[in-house]
Coordinates of C-alpha atoms and ligand atoms in Angstrom, one line a residue:
M1 CA -0.5 -58.3 260.5
K2 CA -0.2 -59.0 257.5
E3 CA -0.3 -57.8 254.2
I4 CA -0.6 -59.4 251.1
I5 CA -0.7 -58.5 247.3
L6 CA -3.5 -57.9 245.2
V7 CA -3.5 -58.6 241.5
K8 CA -7.6 -57.9 239.5
Y9 CA -6.8 -58.4 235.7
G10 CA -8.1 -56.7 233.1
E11 CA -8.8 -58.2 229.6
I12 CA -8.2 -62.2 230.7
A13 CA -11.9 -61.4 232.9
L14 CA -13.2 -61.1 229.4
K15 CA -11.3 -64.5 227.8
G16 CA -14.0 -67.1 228.3
L17 CA -12.7 -71.1 228.1
N18 CA -9.0 -69.6 227.7
K19 CA -9.2 -67.7 231.0
N20 CA -7.0 -70.6 232.4
T21 CA -4.2 -70.5 230.4
F22 CA -4.0 -66.5 230.0
E23 CA -4.1 -66.9 233.8
D24 CA -1.6 -69.5 234.0
M25 CA 0.6 -67.1 231.7
L26 CA 0.5 -64.2 234.0
T27 CA 0.5 -66.6 237.4
K28 CA 3.9 -67.2 235.7
N29 CA 5.1 -63.9 234.6
I30 CA 4.6 -62.2 238.3
K31 CA 6.6 -65.4 240.1
R32 CA 9.2 -64.9 237.4
R33 CA 9.3 -60.8 238.2
I34 CA 9.5 -61.7 242.1
K35 CA 11.4 -64.5 242.3
S36 CA 14.5 -62.5 243.5
L37 CA 12.3 -60.7 246.4
G38 CA 11.5 -63.6 248.0
K39 CA 9.3 -67.1 248.4
F40 CA 5.5 -65.9 247.8
V41 CA 2.6 -68.0 247.1
C42 CA 0.1 -67.2 244.4
T43 CA -3.8 -68.2 244.7
R44 CA -6.2 -66.5 242.4
A45 CA -10.6 -66.2 243.0
Q46 CA -13.5 -64.2 241.4
S47 CA -10.4 -62.3 238.6
T48 CA -8.0 -61.7 241.1
L49 CA -4.4 -63.6 242.1
Y50 CA -3.8 -63.2 246.0
I51 CA 0.3 -63.3 246.5
T52 CA 1.3 -63.7 250.2
P53 CA 4.4 -63.7 250.8
E54 CA 6.1 -66.4 253.1
D55 CA 8.2 -63.9 254.7
D56 CA 6.6 -60.8 256.6
S57 CA 10.7 -58.6 255.9
T58 CA 10.0 -59.3 252.2
D59 CA 10.1 -56.1 250.4
L60 CA 6.3 -55.8 249.8
Q61 CA 6.8 -52.2 248.1
E62 CA 9.3 -53.4 245.5
A63 CA 7.4 -56.5 244.0
V64 CA 4.2 -54.0 243.5
N65 CA 6.6 -51.4 241.5
R66 CA 8.0 -54.7 239.9
I67 CA 4.5 -56.2 239.3
S68 CA 3.0 -52.9 237.8
K69 CA 4.9 -53.0 234.8
I70 CA 3.6 -56.5 233.9
F71 CA 1.2 -56.7 231.2
G72 CA -2.7 -58.3 231.8
I73 CA -3.0 -56.5 234.6
A74 CA -5.9 -53.7 235.7
A75 CA -4.9 -52.6 239.2
L76 CA -3.1 -54.0 242.1
C77 CA -2.4 -52.9 245.3
R78 CA -1.1 -53.7 249.2
A79 CA -3.6 -54.9 251.0
C80 CA -4.1 -55.7 255.1
V81 CA -5.1 -59.6 255.5
C82 CA -8.5 -59.2 258.3
E83 CA -10.9 -62.2 259.4
K84 CA -14.1 -62.1 258.0
D85 CA -15.2 -60.5 261.3
F86 CA -16.3 -57.0 261.5
S87 CA -14.2 -55.5 264.8
D88 CA -10.7 -57.3 263.8
I89 CA -11.2 -55.8 260.4
R90 CA -11.9 -52.5 262.2
E91 CA -8.8 -53.0 264.5
K92 CA -6.6 -53.7 262.3
S93 CA -7.7 -50.7 260.1
Y94 CA -6.9 -48.1 262.4
E95 CA -3.7 -49.4 262.9
Y96 CA -2.7 -50.6 259.0
L97 CA -4.5 -46.9 257.5
S98 CA -2.8 -45.2 260.3
E99 CA 0.1 -43.2 258.5
I100 CA -1.8 -42.3 255.7
L101 CA -5.4 -41.1 257.6
T102 CA -3.4 -38.8 259.9
Y103 CA -1.6 -36.9 256.9
A104 CA -5.0 -37.1 254.8
K105 CA -7.8 -34.3 255.4
T106 CA -10.8 -36.4 253.6
F107 CA -11.9 -40.1 253.1
K108 CA -14.5 -42.5 252.5
V109 CA -14.9 -46.1 253.0
T110 CA -16.1 -48.6 249.9
A111 CA -16.8 -52.3 250.1
K112 CA -17.4 -54.8 248.5
R113 CA -18.6 -58.1 250.1
S114 CA -18.0 -61.0 247.4
D115 CA -19.1 -63.5 250.0
K116 CA -22.8 -62.8 250.6
A117 CA -23.0 -64.6 253.4
F118 CA -21.3 -62.0 256.1
P119 CA -23.9 -60.7 258.2
M120 CA -23.1 -56.9 257.1
K121 CA -24.2 -55.5 253.9
S122 CA -21.9 -52.7 252.0
P123 CA -23.3 -49.8 253.0
E124 CA -23.3 -50.6 256.3
I125 CA -19.5 -52.0 256.5
C126 CA -18.9 -48.2 254.9
M127 CA -21.2 -46.6 258.0
E128 CA -19.8 -48.5 260.9
L129 CA -16.2 -48.6 259.9
G130 CA -16.6 -44.7 258.1
G131 CA -17.5 -43.3 261.8
A132 CA -14.9 -45.8 263.5
L133 CA -12.4 -44.5 261.9
L134 CA -14.4 -40.7 262.3
E135 CA -14.0 -41.1 265.8
K136 CA -10.2 -42.8 266.0
F137 CA -9.0 -40.0 263.7
P138 CA -11.2 -36.6 264.2
H139 CA -9.6 -34.2 262.2
L140 CA -10.7 -36.2 259.2
T141 CA -13.7 -35.5 257.4
V142 CA -15.9 -37.5 254.9
D143 CA -16.2 -36.6 251.0
V144 CA -17.9 -39.0 249.3
K145 CA -16.8 -37.5 245.8
N146 CA -13.5 -36.1 245.3
P147 CA -11.7 -37.7 248.6
E148 CA -8.0 -37.6 249.6
V149 CA -8.2 -41.5 250.4
T150 CA -10.8 -44.2 249.7
V151 CA -10.8 -46.9 252.0
T152 CA -12.1 -50.2 250.3
V153 CA -12.7 -52.9 252.8
E154 CA -13.3 -56.2 250.8
I155 CA -15.1 -59.4 251.9
R156 CA -14.0 -62.5 250.1
D157 CA -13.7 -66.1 250.6
T158 CA -11.2 -67.2 252.9
N159 CA -10.8 -63.4 254.2
A160 CA -11.8 -59.8 254.5
Y161 CA -8.6 -57.1 252.8
I162 CA -8.1 -53.7 253.5
H163 CA -5.7 -51.5 251.5
A164 CA -5.7 -47.2 250.8
E165 CA -4.5 -47.4 247.1
N166 CA -5.5 -48.9 244.2
I167 CA -2.9 -48.6 241.7
K168 CA -3.4 -48.9 237.8
G169 CA -2.2 -52.2 236.7
A170 CA 0.2 -52.2 232.6
G171 CA -3.6 -53.2 231.4
G172 CA -2.8 -55.2 228.0
L173 CA -2.3 -59.2 228.4
P174 CA 0.1 -61.8 229.4
V175 CA 3.5 -61.8 227.8
G176 CA 3.3 -65.1 225.8
S177 CA -0.1 -65.0 225.7
S178 CA -0.4 -63.8 221.7
G179 CA 2.6 -65.7 220.8
K180 CA 6.5 -64.1 219.6
A181 CA 7.8 -61.8 216.6
M182 CA 10.8 -59.8 216.2
L183 CA 12.2 -56.3 217.4
L184 CA 14.4 -54.4 214.7
L185 CA 15.7 -52.9 217.1
S186 CA 17.8 -49.7 216.4
G187 CA 19.6 -47.8 219.7
G188 CA 16.8 -45.1 218.8
I189 CA 13.7 -44.2 220.2
D190 CA 11.2 -45.5 218.6
S191 CA 11.6 -49.1 218.0
P192 CA 11.8 -50.1 222.2
V193 CA 8.3 -48.0 222.6
A194 CA 7.0 -50.4 219.6
G195 CA 9.0 -53.7 221.8
W196 CA 6.9 -52.7 224.4
M197 CA 4.0 -51.5 222.8
M198 CA 3.3 -55.0 221.5
A199 CA 4.4 -57.1 224.4
K200 CA 1.3 -54.7 225.3
R201 CA -0.6 -57.0 223.5
G202 CA 0.8 -60.2 224.8
V203 CA 3.7 -60.9 222.5
H204 CA 6.7 -62.4 223.5
I205 CA 9.6 -60.2 221.6
A206 CA 13.0 -61.5 220.5
A207 CA 14.9 -59.2 219.4
I208 CA 17.4 -58.1 216.5
H209 CA 19.9 -55.6 215.3
Y210 CA 22.2 -54.6 213.1
V211 CA 25.5 -54.0 213.5
S212 CA 28.1 -51.8 211.0
P213 CA 31.7 -51.5 212.3
P214 CA 34.2 -49.7 211.7
Y215 CA 31.8 -47.2 210.9
T216 CA 29.7 -47.9 214.0
S217 CA 30.9 -48.0 217.5
D218 CA 31.0 -51.1 219.9
R219 CA 29.1 -48.7 222.5
A220 CA 26.6 -48.0 220.4
Q221 CA 25.8 -52.1 220.6
L222 CA 26.0 -51.9 224.1
K223 CA 23.4 -49.0 224.1
V224 CA 20.9 -51.7 222.2
E225 CA 21.8 -53.8 224.5
Q226 CA 21.1 -51.9 227.7
L227 CA 17.7 -51.3 225.9
C228 CA 16.9 -55.1 225.2
E229 CA 17.4 -55.0 229.7
K230 CA 15.7 -52.2 229.6
L231 CA 12.5 -54.1 228.0
T232 CA 12.4 -57.3 230.2
D233 CA 10.3 -55.2 233.1
Y234 CA 7.6 -55.7 230.6
C235 CA 8.9 -57.6 228.1
G236 CA 10.2 -61.0 230.4
G237 CA 13.3 -62.6 228.9
I238 CA 14.6 -61.4 224.9
A239 CA 17.0 -63.3 222.3
F240 CA 18.7 -60.8 221.4
Y241 CA 20.8 -61.4 217.8
C242 CA 23.4 -59.3 216.6
V243 CA 23.5 -59.1 212.5
P244 CA 27.1 -58.2 210.9
F245 CA 25.9 -56.0 208.3
T246 CA 28.9 -54.2 207.0
E247 CA 29.5 -55.8 203.7
L248 CA 25.6 -55.8 202.9
Q249 CA 25.9 -52.8 203.7
E250 CA 29.5 -51.6 201.7
A251 CA 28.1 -54.3 198.8
I252 CA 25.0 -52.0 197.9
K253 CA 27.3 -48.7 197.9
D254 CA 29.7 -50.0 195.7
N255 CA 26.3 -51.7 193.3
C256 CA 23.5 -49.7 193.8
P257 CA 22.2 -46.5 193.0
E258 CA 22.5 -43.9 195.2
E259 CA 18.6 -42.8 196.0
F260 CA 18.4 -46.5 196.2
F261 CA 20.6 -46.9 199.4
T262 CA 18.6 -47.0 202.1
I263 CA 15.3 -48.8 200.5
I264 CA 17.2 -51.6 199.5
M265 CA 19.4 -51.5 202.7
R266 CA 15.8 -51.9 205.0
R267 CA 14.9 -54.7 202.2
L268 CA 17.7 -56.6 203.2
M269 CA 17.4 -56.2 206.8
M270 CA 13.4 -57.5 206.3
E271 CA 15.3 -60.1 204.4
I272 CA 17.6 -61.0 207.3
A273 CA 15.3 -61.1 209.9
Q274 CA 12.5 -63.2 208.6
R275 CA 14.9 -66.2 208.0
I276 CA 16.3 -65.5 212.0
A277 CA 12.5 -64.7 213.4
A278 CA 11.2 -67.8 211.7
D279 CA 14.0 -70.1 213.1
D280 CA 13.1 -68.3 216.5
G281 CA 9.1 -69.9 215.8
C282 CA 8.7 -66.0 215.4
L283 CA 4.8 -65.3 213.5
A284 CA 5.6 -61.4 212.7
L285 CA 8.8 -58.9 212.7
I286 CA 8.3 -55.4 214.3
T287 CA 9.6 -52.3 213.2
G288 CA 9.6 -48.9 215.1
E289 CA 8.0 -46.6 211.6
S290 CA 5.6 -44.5 211.8
V291 CA 4.3 -43.0 208.4
G292 CA 6.1 -39.8 207.4
Q293 CA 8.8 -39.8 209.6
V294 CA 11.8 -40.0 207.0
A295 CA 11.9 -40.9 203.4
S296 CA 12.2 -44.2 203.8
Q297 CA 9.1 -44.2 205.4
T298 CA 6.8 -43.1 203.2
M299 CA 4.0 -45.2 202.5
A300 CA 5.8 -46.3 199.2
A301 CA 8.3 -46.7 200.4
I302 CA 7.0 -48.9 202.8
G303 CA 5.7 -50.6 200.5
C304 CA 8.8 -51.3 198.8
T305 CA 10.3 -52.9 202.3
D306 CA 7.1 -55.1 202.6
A307 CA 7.9 -56.4 199.6
V308 CA 10.1 -58.6 200.6
C309 CA 8.5 -60.0 203.9
R310 CA 6.6 -63.6 204.0
M311 CA 6.0 -62.6 207.5
P312 CA 3.5 -59.6 208.8
V313 CA 5.3 -56.8 209.8
F314 CA 3.7 -55.0 213.0
R315 CA 3.7 -51.0 213.3
P316 CA 2.8 -49.8 216.3
L317 CA 3.7 -46.4 216.1
I318 CA 2.6 -45.6 211.9
G319 CA 0.2 -43.3 212.9
M320 CA 2.0 -41.7 215.8
D321 CA 3.3 -38.4 215.9
K322 CA 7.1 -38.3 217.3
T323 CA 5.8 -35.9 221.0
E324 CA 3.4 -39.2 221.5
I325 CA 6.5 -41.6 221.0
I326 CA 8.8 -39.9 222.9
E327 CA 5.9 -39.9 226.1
I328 CA 5.7 -43.5 226.5
A329 CA 9.8 -43.3 225.9
R330 CA 10.1 -41.1 228.6
K331 CA 7.3 -43.5 230.6
I332 CA 8.8 -46.7 229.9
D333 CA 12.1 -44.5 231.2
T334 CA 14.1 -46.3 227.0
F335 CA 14.5 -42.2 226.5
E336 CA 18.0 -41.8 228.0
T337 CA 19.5 -44.7 226.6
S338 CA 17.9 -44.2 222.7
T339 CA 19.3 -40.7 223.0
L340 CA 22.9 -41.5 223.9
P341 CA 24.1 -39.9 220.5
Y342 CA 26.2 -43.8 219.1
E343 CA 25.6 -43.9 215.3
D344 CA 23.2 -46.5 213.9
C345 CA 24.2 -48.1 211.0
C346 CA 21.3 -46.0 209.4
T347 CA 23.0 -43.0 208.8
V348 CA 25.8 -45.2 207.4
F349 CA 26.6 -44.2 203.2
T350 CA 23.0 -42.3 204.0
P351 CA 22.0 -41.1 200.7
K352 CA 22.1 -36.9 199.9
H353 CA 18.5 -37.4 198.1
P354 CA 17.0 -40.3 199.2
K355 CA 13.8 -41.3 196.4
V356 CA 10.7 -40.5 198.7
R357 CA 8.5 -42.0 196.3
P358 CA 10.6 -45.2 194.9
L359 CA 8.9 -48.2 192.4
L360 CA 9.1 -51.0 193.4
A361 CA 10.4 -52.1 189.9
D362 CA 12.9 -48.9 190.1
I363 CA 13.8 -50.8 193.6
E364 CA 13.7 -54.5 192.1
K365 CA 15.5 -54.4 189.3
A366 CA 18.6 -52.2 191.6
Q367 CA 18.9 -54.8 193.4
N368 CA 18.5 -57.9 191.3
S369 CA 22.1 -55.9 189.5
F370 CA 23.9 -57.4 192.0
D371 CA 23.9 -61.6 193.8
F372 CA 23.1 -60.0 197.1
E373 CA 22.2 -63.8 198.5
P374 CA 25.8 -65.3 199.4
L375 CA 26.3 -62.0 201.7
I376 CA 22.8 -62.6 203.6
K377 CA 23.8 -65.7 204.7
K378 CA 27.6 -64.8 205.6
A379 CA 25.0 -62.4 207.6
V380 CA 22.6 -64.6 209.3
E381 CA 25.3 -67.7 209.5
N382 CA 27.9 -65.0 211.7
T383 CA 25.0 -63.5 213.9
E384 CA 25.1 -64.0 217.8
M385 CA 22.4 -64.2 219.9
K386 CA 22.5 -63.4 223.6
V387 CA 19.9 -63.4 226.0
F388 CA 18.2 -60.7 228.4
N389 CA 16.3 -61.4 231.2
F390 CA 16.0 -59.4 234.2
S391 CA 19.2 -57.1 235.9
R392 CA 17.7 -57.4 239.5
Ligands
ATP401 P1 13.9 -45.7 215.6 O1 13.9 -44.7 216.5 O2 13.2 -46.4 216.4 O3 16.0 -46.1 215.5 P2 14.1 -44.2 212.8 O4 13.0 -43.2 213.3 O5 15.1 -43.5 213.7 O6 13.3 -45.5 213.9 P3 14.8 -45.4 210.7 O7 16.1 -45.2 211.3 O8 14.4 -45.2 209.2 O9 13.8 -45.3 211.5 O10 14.3 -46.9 211.1 C1 13.3 -47.5 211.1 C2 13.0 -48.8 211.9 O11 14.4 -49.8 211.4 C3 13.8 -48.7 213.5 O12 12.1 -48.2 214.1 C4 13.8 -50.0 213.7 O13 12.8 -50.9 214.0 C5 14.9 -50.2 212.4 N1 15.6 -50.2 212.1 C6 16.7 -49.7 211.8 N2 18.2 -49.2 212.6 C7 18.2 -50.3 212.9 C8 19.6 -51.4 213.3 N3 20.6 -51.0 213.6 N4 19.0 -52.6 213.8 C9 17.9 -53.1 213.7 N5 16.9 -53.0 213.5 C10 17.1 -50.9 212.9
MG402 MG1 17.0 -44.9 214.4

């Protein structure tokens, strides 16, 4: 029996003239992700991708697991390839569905006939196959409203397919279809989730991280690198920029009023991020901020941070509660890594009483009392980049 993976598009199906570009990107993203599992042929027709392994021993379940994390997909499933002939469909379904039907109590059959030349109409296929399966597995009963197993028969261009599972895809748009943006990635819970959310909208992510040795440890950086690696399951390859931030933080501490430390630090982070982002072809910055979460995330504070930004800043978590963010972090498997207890540069020199409603004029005056430009240039020059890709 030949088995393949059927992948159904989500939003891409609604794209007009650009649809091909989106399909190409999705196909490329899928191929790249499953390449290490073996050789596959990918063809497409009627808003569906057919992923056929060249070798029967390929681990299709692992391929399905990986593809289920790729953006741009509404649903996917493993399916058995049949001749467009009812007796072949019936015989193959006995064998292909044997395990799942043996353990189920109720089922129903649905049919989709996109090839209208097929001699049986959909209701007839359902009746005939339903009857045959009932005879073969007499413990089953039909439940059209709430069946344990839905057997689907699809009559398409070259073949018919049967399957009994429909896995929800990750939704969104293929990564890369919306251009590239720079994610400010800390070791915390929020920013990996923010990156995942923008990748879902087709944004290719690069990541930037600020370290302040000796105040922050190597392990803190390793933790962020580990987060990057985890994100590649969803985001594909990620260029990771690591910025030495110690001198800038010390300069803030030595030259600015304590209550403004955090805001000025965030303004410098943004300044550095947008320079590196522009060089890398990014069109926007992404942060994990959420209104009111901490003093530097009040609307006034965000306004002061934004004032230095020359490119759009996306904050996909802006209206979310921490519990909602944590739910996603668990789902995408970044939560445990994010909660490892290593110090981030944000917690170095934190003011006892940060200004929650800072005035831009005050912040600018405080920041202008020292010439940060040479240190900014030096930090950008000494930034190190490495690329993360799928670890499997
Ligand atoms: P997170 O959970 O993402 O760390 P947070 O709630 O701890 O967020 P802050 O520490 O105020 O909030 O940081 C706000 C945002 O600034 C982060 O979501 C991230 O985008 C960025 N950021 C903070 N620290 C760093 C860092 N060391 N390197 C890169 N970006 C950072
Ligand atoms: Mg943080």
